[in-house]
Amino acid sequence: MSIIKLLKIFCAVLCLIILLSPPSEAKKKFDGVPGKIIYIPLDNRPITDKQTVEVAQKLGYEVIVPPKDMLGSRDKLGNPELLWEWLENEADNYKDLRAAVISADSMLYGSLVGSRKHDYEPQLIAERAARFGEFHKDHKNLPIYVFSSIMRTPRTGALSGHEEPEYYRSYGADIFRYTALIDKQEIEGLNRREKKEFAFLEKLIPKNALSDWMNRRKKNFDANKILIDLAKEKNFNYLLLGRDDNAPYCQTHLESRYLTKYADKLGKETFQSIAGIDEVGMMMITRAINERLNNVPFVFVRYNWGRGGQTIPSYSDVTIEESINAAIAATGAMKVPSPERADFVLAVNTNPDGRTFEAGSDLNDGNTREGAKYFADMVGDYVSKGYKVAVADIAFANGSDNALMEALRDRGLLFKLKAYAGWNTATNSTGFVLSTAELSKMMTDGAVDDLLLTRYLDDWAYQANVRNTMARQLTWLRGDGYYGKLGDKMEAVSGRTTALLERFVERNFPPFAGSEDLLVVFPWNRMFESDILRGREVMIEIDRLQPHIRPLKE
């Protein structure tokens, strides 16, 4: 028998031993010395900043984050120079750092919104990108995990226009379609009608608007190429490119193909381009912790019946199965073919017909739907057999599936899960819940429940229910303000939303009702995302705002 054949047999046996052997001690037991992680998020939204940090904190890590006034918001783009200065100072001051997890968007443009609206020259962006190499050279023993966005292509400017250049509000839908046709032309060609449509759009869209938008994209594209070059030179432990809101045909999808080809010599153990962006900071923190512990979580994925893993969710350009497989690899985990050998079951709630709806639609009224009861029964069956279960709730975008959540509540399963997510896009939810579930095995039951409560308050109570009710009641309130810009209605909206949220808690998980104060605030001056403060956070916020607001409770 040749040496090559012997090596192949040895590798096959070794893989079998890994899959069939009991979990290692590193997987079973946390080593008790968490240490510190530097984390620079995309911006200061609760989900990308505070809620991501909380997951690592449940393991005992001290997560060092820049001051909020350095991070970008919706209206303030952030300050890359201050962030670079802060990063270098923090890395020099702390000798027990375990990792640095860094948003390239923040370091290059100030924030995710900044990546779309900045006016920086290409040379300055290139110089900032090159600083990653200098940072690695100065801190060679510090594991560095970098994530960057491929600029998004929203389908319309009606809702996203405030986070794009002004012209996108008028021509966003046309720009999206124009680039979709360019992408399709490269992949499979256009038919006669599509060629006429392309010619029409080319004349319709103002040339200065299209030129500006494409130039912004080129800056982003070229910066990502520099990051890929740095990854090839081993400056990063991992580089993850996230495809912000996109579709099967669009400019984001096109650029991702080119960037993936440019990085063709980098394997999945050091680089990936995946659908989604808001969740990737959480994914990189998870990978950093897994690699530090030599921990490879085993994941068994189970989809709802019907289209299941072949669902292409809204805001994505690939099937959810492809996205989840990529996320498993990016976090340092391994997919296994049966639940018996898995650390947990990732149960993915898709609609049987493969469609993704909006959580604010009339369809999400809580009445039993096809697939919801089946999925709840499936989750209950896994839990009753002793499996650890995490739920990725993606039947609806931008909020939980009410029919599913009520079924889980009625079966007493809400706090028998190890992790849950049902916020924003499907990939946001799957990446975040996968990461949380991987780390949950090293948490106390109380820590797991606390993270579950955060998601239930945000994804189910607020996003899928209270937000819609409050949006309809906005006209009842005095002052100027609307859904996308609350203005001087902010205080009244905060008080009313808090009251609605408390009622939701009383109805759906009464053991937590009244256990701690709640306060809903809106850090981006709009209703799309909220920050649900709990306990001591409430008093700190009220003290900070006094005497500018009246107490919400007498």
PDB file of C-alpha atoms in Angstrom, residues 8 59 174 179 224 329 361 423 453 499 504:
ATOM      1  CA  LYS A   8      -5.584   9.166   3.447  1.00  0.00           C
ATOM      2  CA  LEU A  59     -18.530  34.545  30.261  1.00  0.00           C
ATOM      3  CA  ASP A 174     -34.068  52.707 -10.110  1.00  0.00           C
ATOM      4  CA  THR A 179     -27.307  47.350 -11.004  1.00  0.00           C
ATOM      5  CA  ASN A 224     -11.753  45.749   0.927  1.00  0.00           C
ATOM      6  CA  ALA A 329     -17.328  28.039   9.610  1.00  0.00           C
ATOM      7  CA  SER A 361     -47.623  42.598   8.246  1.00  0.00           C
ATOM      8  CA  TRP A 423     -34.480  40.465  14.765  1.00  0.00           C
ATOM      9  CA  LEU A 453     -35.116  37.831  28.040  1.00  0.00           C
ATOM     10  CA  ALA A 499     -46.146  51.108  29.204  1.00  0.00           C
ATOM     11  CA  PHE A 504     -46.745  42.638  26.984  1.00  0.00           C
TER      12      PHE A 504
END
